[in-house]
mmCIF file of C-alpha atoms in Angstrom:
data_model
loop_
_atom_site.group_PDB
_atom_site.id
_atom_site.type_symbol
_atom_site.label_atom_id
_atom_site.label_comp_id
_atom_site.label_asym_id
_atom_site.label_seq_id
_atom_site.Cartn_x
_atom_site.Cartn_y
_atom_site.Cartn_z
ATOM 1 C CA MET A 1 137.225 189.156 73.143
ATOM 2 C CA TYR A 2 136.906 187.093 76.308
ATOM 3 C CA PHE A 3 140.666 186.702 76.801
ATOM 4 C CA PRO A 4 143.020 189.276 75.249
ATOM 5 C CA GLN A 5 145.218 188.299 72.345
ATOM 6 C CA GLN A 6 148.806 188.075 73.540
ATOM 7 C CA GLU A 7 151.886 189.309 71.710
ATOM 8 C CA TYR A 8 153.948 186.531 70.261
ATOM 9 C CA ILE A 9 156.653 188.377 68.393
ATOM 10 C CA ASP A 10 159.905 187.064 69.774
ATOM 11 C CA ASP A 11 159.057 183.385 70.152
ATOM 12 C CA SER A 12 159.888 183.818 73.840
ATOM 13 C CA ILE A 13 157.717 180.900 74.937
ATOM 14 C CA ASP A 14 159.799 178.728 72.617
ATOM 15 C CA SER A 15 163.272 180.226 73.028
ATOM 16 C CA ASN A 16 163.414 180.791 76.777
ATOM 17 C CA ASN A 17 164.263 177.827 78.998
ATOM 18 C CA PRO A 18 164.995 175.509 76.043
ATOM 19 C CA ASP A 19 165.047 172.351 78.165
ATOM 20 C CA LEU A 20 161.735 173.113 79.832
ATOM 21 C CA LEU A 21 158.320 172.733 78.254
ATOM 22 C CA ARG A 22 155.566 175.024 79.491
ATOM 23 C CA ILE A 23 152.625 172.725 80.022
ATOM 24 C CA HIS A 24 149.139 172.842 81.465
ATOM 25 C CA SER A 25 148.758 169.206 82.481
ATOM 26 C CA ILE A 26 149.409 165.580 81.601
ATOM 27 C CA GLU A 27 146.845 162.869 80.973
ATOM 28 C CA THR A 28 147.967 159.289 81.406
ATOM 29 C CA LEU A 29 146.390 156.427 79.505
ATOM 30 C CA GLY A 30 144.497 158.774 77.182
ATOM 31 C CA THR A 31 142.335 157.251 74.451
ATOM 32 C CA HIS A 32 140.865 160.310 72.696
ATOM 33 C CA ASP A 33 143.855 162.033 71.100
ATOM 34 C CA GLY A 34 145.382 159.693 68.562
ATOM 35 C CA PRO A 35 145.557 155.941 68.087
ATOM 36 C CA GLY A 36 145.880 153.461 70.938
ATOM 37 C CA ILE A 37 146.657 154.316 74.538
ATOM 38 C CA ARG A 38 148.655 157.525 74.891
ATOM 39 C CA MET A 39 150.243 159.885 77.336
ATOM 40 C CA VAL A 40 148.813 163.284 76.434
ATOM 41 C CA VAL A 41 150.829 166.388 77.263
ATOM 42 C CA PHE A 42 148.747 169.570 77.159
ATOM 43 C CA ALA A 43 150.996 172.480 76.201
ATOM 44 C CA GLN A 44 150.212 175.863 77.716
ATOM 45 C CA GLY A 45 149.396 178.886 75.566
ATOM 46 C CA CYS A 46 147.227 179.445 72.513
ATOM 47 C CA GLN A 47 146.540 182.322 70.153
ATOM 48 C CA PHE A 48 143.162 181.104 68.993
ATOM 49 C CA ARG A 49 140.174 182.342 70.958
ATOM 50 C CA CYS A 50 137.586 179.729 70.040
ATOM 51 C CA LEU A 51 134.148 180.616 71.332
ATOM 52 C CA TYR A 52 133.593 176.992 72.323
ATOM 53 C CA CYS A 53 137.013 176.414 73.899
ATOM 54 C CA GLN A 54 136.770 173.603 76.445
ATOM 55 C CA ASN A 55 140.106 174.446 78.044
ATOM 56 C CA PRO A 56 140.248 178.234 78.431
ATOM 57 C CA ASP A 57 142.722 177.711 81.257
ATOM 58 C CA THR A 58 145.324 176.697 78.635
ATOM 59 C CA LEU A 59 145.184 180.007 76.712
ATOM 60 C CA ASP A 60 147.574 182.195 78.707
ATOM 61 C CA ILE A 61 151.110 181.883 77.295
ATOM 62 C CA HIS A 62 152.400 182.939 80.712
ATOM 63 C CA GLY A 63 150.425 180.298 82.610
ATOM 64 C CA GLY A 64 151.034 176.652 83.325
ATOM 65 C CA ASN A 65 154.235 175.151 84.682
ATOM 66 C CA PHE A 66 157.691 174.494 83.292
ATOM 67 C CA VAL A 67 158.547 170.800 83.218
ATOM 68 C CA PRO A 68 161.944 169.425 82.134
ATOM 69 C CA ILE A 69 161.696 167.643 78.813
ATOM 70 C CA GLU A 70 163.825 164.822 80.205
ATOM 71 C CA GLU A 71 161.226 164.365 82.954
ATOM 72 C CA LEU A 72 158.459 164.041 80.370
ATOM 73 C CA VAL A 73 160.459 161.391 78.534
ATOM 74 C CA GLU A 74 160.910 159.477 81.782
ATOM 75 C CA LYS A 75 157.161 159.606 82.409
ATOM 76 C CA ALA A 76 156.537 158.261 78.913
ATOM 77 C CA LEU A 77 159.006 155.439 79.430
ATOM 78 C CA HIS A 78 157.206 154.421 82.618
ATOM 79 C CA GLN A 79 153.992 154.100 80.609
ATOM 80 C CA LYS A 80 155.524 152.575 77.489
ATOM 81 C CA SER A 81 154.319 149.062 78.296
ATOM 82 C CA TYR A 82 150.722 150.310 78.054
ATOM 83 C CA PHE A 83 151.170 151.953 74.666
ATOM 84 C CA GLY A 84 151.233 148.714 72.689
ATOM 85 C CA LYS A 85 151.785 148.873 68.928
ATOM 86 C CA LYS A 86 149.561 151.878 68.225
ATOM 87 C CA GLY A 87 149.925 154.138 71.265
ATOM 88 C CA GLY A 88 152.555 156.637 72.331
ATOM 89 C CA VAL A 89 152.748 160.296 73.268
ATOM 90 C CA THR A 90 150.462 163.065 72.012
ATOM 91 C CA VAL A 91 151.192 166.735 72.559
ATOM 92 C CA SER A 92 148.006 168.770 72.536
ATOM 93 C CA GLY A 93 147.135 172.135 74.003
ATOM 94 C CA GLY A 94 146.777 174.998 74.109
ATOM 95 C CA GLU A 95 148.703 175.155 70.885
ATOM 96 C CA PRO A 96 151.870 173.053 70.863
ATOM 97 C CA LEU A 97 153.378 174.796 67.818
ATOM 98 C CA LEU A 98 154.098 177.821 70.008
ATOM 99 C CA GLN A 99 156.848 175.644 71.539
ATOM 100 C CA ARG A 100 157.819 173.823 68.364
ATOM 101 C CA GLU A 101 161.612 174.033 68.770
ATOM 102 C CA LYS A 102 161.381 172.419 72.201
ATOM 103 C CA LEU A 103 159.114 169.739 70.809
ATOM 104 C CA ILE A 104 161.660 168.883 68.125
ATOM 105 C CA HIS A 105 164.004 167.857 70.935
ATOM 106 C CA PHE A 106 161.201 166.099 72.843
ATOM 107 C CA PHE A 107 160.102 164.067 69.811
ATOM 108 C CA ASP A 108 163.707 163.157 68.972
ATOM 109 C CA LEU A 109 164.140 161.736 72.469
ATOM 110 C CA LEU A 110 160.855 159.830 72.234
ATOM 111 C CA HIS A 111 161.862 158.293 68.921
ATOM 112 C CA GLU A 112 165.247 157.318 70.335
ATOM 113 C CA ASN A 113 163.270 155.345 72.899
ATOM 114 C CA GLY A 114 160.930 153.774 70.381
ATOM 115 C CA ILE A 115 157.863 155.834 71.291
ATOM 116 C CA ASN A 116 155.340 156.985 68.699
ATOM 117 C CA THR A 117 154.683 160.745 68.447
ATOM 118 C CA CYS A 118 151.461 162.565 67.704
ATOM 119 C CA LEU A 119 150.792 166.302 67.487
ATOM 120 C CA ASP A 120 147.332 167.785 68.025
ATOM 121 C CA SER A 121 147.454 171.281 66.526
ATOM 122 C CA ASN A 122 145.358 174.097 65.111
ATOM 123 C CA GLY A 123 148.166 174.823 62.625
ATOM 124 C CA ARG A 124 148.790 178.338 63.854
ATOM 125 C CA VAL A 125 152.473 178.549 62.834
ATOM 126 C CA LEU A 126 154.309 177.386 59.731
ATOM 127 C CA ASP A 127 158.038 178.006 59.473
ATOM 128 C CA SER A 128 161.203 175.919 59.175
ATOM 129 C CA LYS A 129 160.939 174.835 62.809
ATOM 130 C CA THR A 130 157.346 173.714 62.293
ATOM 131 C CA GLU A 131 158.474 171.719 59.269
ATOM 132 C CA GLN A 132 161.241 170.086 61.299
ATOM 133 C CA LEU A 133 158.762 169.186 64.027
ATOM 134 C CA LEU A 134 156.258 167.773 61.533
ATOM 135 C CA ASP A 135 159.031 165.658 60.041
ATOM 136 C CA ARG A 136 159.366 164.098 63.513
ATOM 137 C CA THR A 137 155.607 163.758 64.018
ATOM 138 C CA ASP A 138 154.341 160.279 63.243
ATOM 139 C CA LEU A 139 150.730 161.453 63.092
ATOM 140 C CA LEU A 140 149.361 164.975 62.849
ATOM 141 C CA LEU A 141 145.900 165.694 64.244
ATOM 142 C CA LEU A 142 144.998 168.954 62.547
ATOM 143 C CA ASP A 143 142.010 170.985 63.708
ATOM 144 C CA VAL A 144 140.537 172.823 60.740
ATOM 145 C CA LYS A 145 137.837 174.723 62.536
ATOM 146 C CA HIS A 146 136.066 176.290 59.554
ATOM 147 C CA ILE A 147 136.742 176.371 55.820
ATOM 148 C CA ASN A 148 135.465 179.920 55.365
ATOM 149 C CA LYS A 149 138.068 182.446 56.474
ATOM 150 C CA GLU A 150 135.561 184.977 57.756
ATOM 151 C CA TRP A 151 133.571 182.424 59.754
ATOM 152 C CA HIS A 152 136.860 181.009 60.996
ATOM 153 C CA LYS A 153 137.814 184.428 62.301
ATOM 154 C CA LYS A 154 134.432 184.953 63.941
ATOM 155 C CA LEU A 155 134.727 181.561 65.580
ATOM 156 C CA THR A 156 138.393 181.638 66.627
ATOM 157 C CA GLY A 157 139.564 185.259 66.410
ATOM 158 C CA LEU A 158 141.965 184.461 63.542
ATOM 159 C CA LYS A 159 141.703 183.440 59.907
ATOM 160 C CA ASN A 160 142.469 179.954 58.636
ATOM 161 C CA LYS A 161 145.193 180.756 56.078
ATOM 162 C CA THR A 162 148.093 179.280 58.050
ATOM 163 C CA THR A 163 146.110 176.225 59.110
ATOM 164 C CA LEU A 164 145.385 175.417 55.476
ATOM 165 C CA ARG A 165 149.047 175.950 54.588
ATOM 166 C CA VAL A 166 150.048 173.493 57.318
ATOM 167 C CA ALA A 167 147.642 170.966 55.817
ATOM 168 C CA GLU A 168 149.191 171.541 52.373
ATOM 169 C CA TYR A 169 152.683 171.089 53.769
ATOM 170 C CA ARG A 170 151.751 167.879 55.538
ATOM 171 C CA GLU A 171 150.188 166.574 52.348
ATOM 172 C CA SER A 172 153.398 167.377 50.448
ATOM 173 C CA THR A 173 155.414 165.223 52.843
ATOM 174 C CA GLY A 174 153.214 162.165 52.391
ATOM 175 C CA LYS A 175 153.053 161.640 56.141
ATOM 176 C CA PRO A 176 149.693 160.783 57.719
ATOM 177 C CA MET A 177 147.244 163.107 59.366
ATOM 178 C CA TRP A 178 143.777 163.049 60.829
ATOM 179 C CA LEU A 179 141.557 166.069 60.327
ATOM 180 C CA ARG A 180 139.367 167.180 63.216
ATOM 181 C CA TYR A 181 136.251 169.299 63.073
ATOM 182 C CA VAL A 182 134.302 170.667 66.013
ATOM 183 C CA LEU A 183 130.643 170.880 65.062
ATOM 184 C CA VAL A 184 129.172 173.947 66.763
ATOM 185 C CA PRO A 185 125.472 174.821 66.443
ATOM 186 C CA GLY A 186 125.049 177.980 64.400
ATOM 187 C CA TRP A 187 128.782 178.440 63.893
ATOM 188 C CA SER A 188 130.292 175.522 62.008
ATOM 189 C CA ASP A 189 127.312 173.423 60.944
ATOM 190 C CA GLN A 190 126.310 175.267 57.756
ATOM 191 C CA GLU A 191 125.754 172.589 55.112
ATOM 192 C CA GLU A 192 127.326 174.604 52.289
ATOM 193 C CA TYR A 193 130.531 175.014 54.239
ATOM 194 C CA LEU A 194 130.613 171.364 55.312
ATOM 195 C CA HIS A 195 130.552 170.496 51.623
ATOM 196 C CA GLU A 196 133.224 173.096 50.888
ATOM 197 C CA TRP A 197 135.390 171.695 53.714
ATOM 198 C CA GLY A 198 135.031 168.198 52.312
ATOM 199 C CA GLN A 199 135.717 169.290 48.757
ATOM 200 C CA HIS A 200 138.859 171.123 49.854
ATOM 201 C CA PHE A 201 140.453 168.023 51.377
ATOM 202 C CA THR A 202 138.896 165.158 49.444
ATOM 203 C CA SER A 203 141.899 164.729 47.141
ATOM 204 C CA TYR A 204 144.407 164.649 49.988
ATOM 205 C CA LYS A 205 146.193 161.283 50.107
ATOM 206 C CA THR A 206 147.505 161.681 53.643
ATOM 207 C CA VAL A 207 144.135 162.053 55.407
ATOM 208 C CA GLU A 208 143.590 158.737 57.150
ATOM 209 C CA LYS A 209 140.573 159.792 59.160
ATOM 210 C CA VAL A 210 138.173 162.677 59.731
ATOM 211 C CA GLU A 211 136.951 163.112 63.290
ATOM 212 C CA ILE A 212 133.810 165.095 64.072
ATOM 213 C CA ILE A 213 133.773 166.417 67.608
ATOM 214 C CA PRO A 214 130.237 167.487 68.580
ATOM 215 C CA PHE A 215 129.971 170.645 70.665
ATOM 216 C CA HIS A 216 129.257 170.031 74.340
ATOM 217 C CA GLN A 217 129.067 172.004 77.534
ATOM 218 C CA LEU A 218 131.458 169.968 79.692
ATOM 219 C CA GLY A 219 133.930 172.842 79.861
ATOM 220 C CA LYS A 220 131.354 175.475 80.826
ATOM 221 C CA HIS A 221 132.385 175.460 84.478
ATOM 222 C CA LYS A 222 135.944 176.473 83.544
ATOM 223 C CA TRP A 223 134.708 179.699 81.989
ATOM 224 C CA GLU A 224 132.738 180.425 85.138
ATOM 225 C CA MET A 225 135.722 179.663 87.377
ATOM 226 C CA LEU A 226 137.959 181.965 85.318
ATOM 227 C CA GLY A 227 135.354 184.734 85.306
ATOM 228 C CA LEU A 228 135.324 184.833 81.506
ATOM 229 C CA GLU A 229 132.339 185.686 79.333
ATOM 230 C CA TYR A 230 131.175 182.497 77.662
ATOM 231 C CA GLN A 231 129.127 183.434 74.612
ATOM 232 C CA LEU A 232 127.896 179.889 74.056
ATOM 233 C CA ALA A 233 126.598 179.359 77.580
ATOM 234 C CA ASP A 234 123.043 178.903 76.316
ATOM 235 C CA THR A 235 123.916 177.002 73.135
ATOM 236 C CA VAL A 236 122.143 173.667 72.969
ATOM 237 C CA PRO A 237 124.283 170.811 71.579
ATOM 238 C CA HIS A 238 123.194 169.134 68.369
ATOM 239 C CA THR A 239 120.966 166.113 68.495
ATOM 240 C CA LYS A 240 122.396 162.761 67.482
ATOM 241 C CA GLU A 241 120.494 163.032 64.211
ATOM 242 C CA GLU A 242 121.981 166.444 63.445
ATOM 243 C CA VAL A 243 125.503 165.194 64.102
ATOM 244 C CA ASN A 244 124.899 162.180 61.897
ATOM 245 C CA LYS A 245 123.677 164.485 59.128
ATOM 246 C CA ALA A 246 126.980 166.364 59.202
ATOM 247 C CA ALA A 247 128.871 163.080 59.212
ATOM 248 C CA GLU A 248 126.983 161.917 56.146
ATOM 249 C CA ILE A 249 128.054 165.075 54.296
ATOM 250 C CA PHE A 250 131.684 164.410 55.132
ATOM 251 C CA ARG A 251 131.278 160.762 54.078
ATOM 252 C CA LEU A 252 130.584 162.018 50.572
ATOM 253 C CA TYR A 253 134.246 163.045 50.487
ATOM 254 C CA PHE A 254 136.082 160.703 52.868
ATOM 255 C CA ASP A 255 136.047 156.955 53.490
ATOM 256 C CA ASN A 256 136.800 157.116 57.196
ATOM 257 C CA VAL A 257 134.645 159.570 59.158
ATOM 258 C CA LYS A 258 134.181 159.050 62.877
ATOM 259 C CA ILE A 259 132.082 160.867 65.442
ATOM 260 C CA LYS A 260 133.892 161.275 68.730
#
């Protein structure tokens, strides 16, 4: 594995320094992670080891910087006039659920100030704290990276059981979510599994949109800078026609499928 799995037994990244969020970076005026114009906070730390990861510098749970949650709220307030009716704050990663208790507090403060909240997650953790955070999440962007558990593990290092349980929980609450799918040549583009993915979620009432994210090589330089082995260095991205073919399969099951 290109970056070792890290122990995450005691929730230390979540329990230590409760008023500080360990983050990688902040993007202002983001337009790719949720509706409208958003401030995107990239949480540090992730347990998935996706072969195509575009941000391998966010993986280390001991990396990044601690930022006071109050400071993040202040930054959001300074940008609030740009958010309009649809925008707000998205927390992405890394995997934000590793700091879910802190995010409960963060999202509460954002709501107190009339700011929309969005969580971009791979669904790695489901417990009472995750449920509390999801209750405070206006929109969940859930990355379901493969429907087949074995392919999911080959692609990410872990199986998809918890991710699917998070999707089920979100559906049970009736609150909206967008499903995201990274289309990777030779890894997540098998037609039979695209159909299976669509069939699994087609009856969900809370899925407002399905986003297909075509594989690209824009993050390749990060792997090189970190000295990590990048197994997909020679992988050629899909053609536009191939991406459209995958989208047409998903459109058999969903009304709103977008290619990002």
